């Protein structure tokens, strides 16, 4: 059993290393298409609603537990 653990640990470490490298994404960023300034397309509102729903789900889970 010890040899299986000593074999699996480097494999898991290599897998996590590859995942960390992939998380960096694209190294060069494209320039902004326009310099109009900030505009609201509803993304901030959607994200706010998502945060409220997440907090509500967390509260309900805490109360049920």
CSV table of C-alpha atoms in Angstrom, one decimal:
chain,number,residue,atom,x,y,z
A,1,UNK,CA,0.0,0.0,0.0
A,2,UNK,CA,2.9,2.4,0.7
A,3,UNK,CA,4.3,2.0,-2.8
A,4,UNK,CA,0.9,2.9,-4.2
A,5,UNK,CA,0.8,6.1,-2.1
A,6,UNK,CA,4.3,7.0,-3.1
A,7,UNK,CA,3.4,6.5,-6.8
A,8,UNK,CA,0.1,8.4,-6.6
A,9,UNK,CA,1.5,11.5,-4.8
A,10,UNK,CA,3.8,12.7,-7.7
A,11,UNK,CA,1.0,12.0,-10.2
A,12,UNK,CA,-1.5,14.1,-8.2
A,13,UNK,CA,1.2,16.9,-7.8
A,14,UNK,CA,1.8,16.9,-11.5
A,15,UNK,CA,-1.9,17.1,-12.2
A,16,UNK,CA,-2.3,20.1,-9.9
A,17,UNK,CA,0.7,21.8,-11.4
A,18,UNK,CA,-0.8,21.5,-14.9
A,19,UNK,CA,-4.1,22.9,-13.6
A,20,UNK,CA,-2.3,25.8,-12.0
A,21,UNK,CA,-0.5,26.6,-15.2
A,22,UNK,CA,-3.8,26.4,-17.2
A,23,UNK,CA,-5.5,28.8,-14.8
A,24,UNK,CA,-3.2,31.7,-15.9
A,25,UNK,CA,-5.1,31.8,-19.2
A,26,UNK,CA,-4.1,34.0,-22.0
A,27,UNK,CA,-0.8,35.9,-21.4
A,28,UNK,CA,-1.4,38.8,-23.7
A,29,UNK,CA,-4.5,40.9,-23.6
A,30,UNK,CA,-6.1,42.5,-26.6
A,31,UNK,CA,-6.6,46.3,-26.5
A,32,UNK,CA,-10.0,47.7,-25.6
A,33,UNK,CA,-12.2,48.1,-28.7
A,34,UNK,CA,-13.4,51.5,-27.7
A,35,UNK,CA,-12.7,54.2,-25.1
A,36,UNK,CA,-16.3,55.3,-24.5
A,37,UNK,CA,-16.1,55.0,-20.8
A,38,UNK,CA,-18.1,52.8,-18.4
A,39,UNK,CA,-21.4,51.4,-19.6
A,40,UNK,CA,-24.0,49.3,-17.8
A,41,UNK,CA,-25.0,46.2,-19.8
A,42,UNK,CA,-26.7,44.6,-16.8
A,43,UNK,CA,-23.7,42.4,-15.9
A,44,UNK,CA,-23.2,44.2,-12.5
A,45,UNK,CA,-26.9,43.8,-11.7
A,46,UNK,CA,-26.8,40.1,-12.6
A,47,UNK,CA,-23.7,39.6,-10.5
A,48,UNK,CA,-25.4,41.4,-7.6
A,49,UNK,CA,-28.4,39.2,-7.8
A,50,UNK,CA,-26.2,36.1,-7.9
A,51,UNK,CA,-24.4,37.2,-4.7
A,52,UNK,CA,-27.7,37.8,-2.9
A,53,UNK,CA,-29.0,34.4,-4.0
A,54,UNK,CA,-25.7,32.7,-2.9
A,55,UNK,CA,-25.9,34.4,0.5
A,56,UNK,CA,-29.5,33.3,0.9
A,57,UNK,CA,-28.6,29.7,0.0
A,58,UNK,CA,-25.8,29.8,2.5
A,59,UNK,CA,-28.1,31.2,5.2
A,60,UNK,CA,-30.8,28.6,4.5
A,61,UNK,CA,-28.2,25.8,4.6
A,62,UNK,CA,-26.8,27.1,7.9
A,63,UNK,CA,-30.3,27.3,9.4
A,64,UNK,CA,-31.2,23.8,8.3
A,65,UNK,CA,-28.0,22.2,9.5
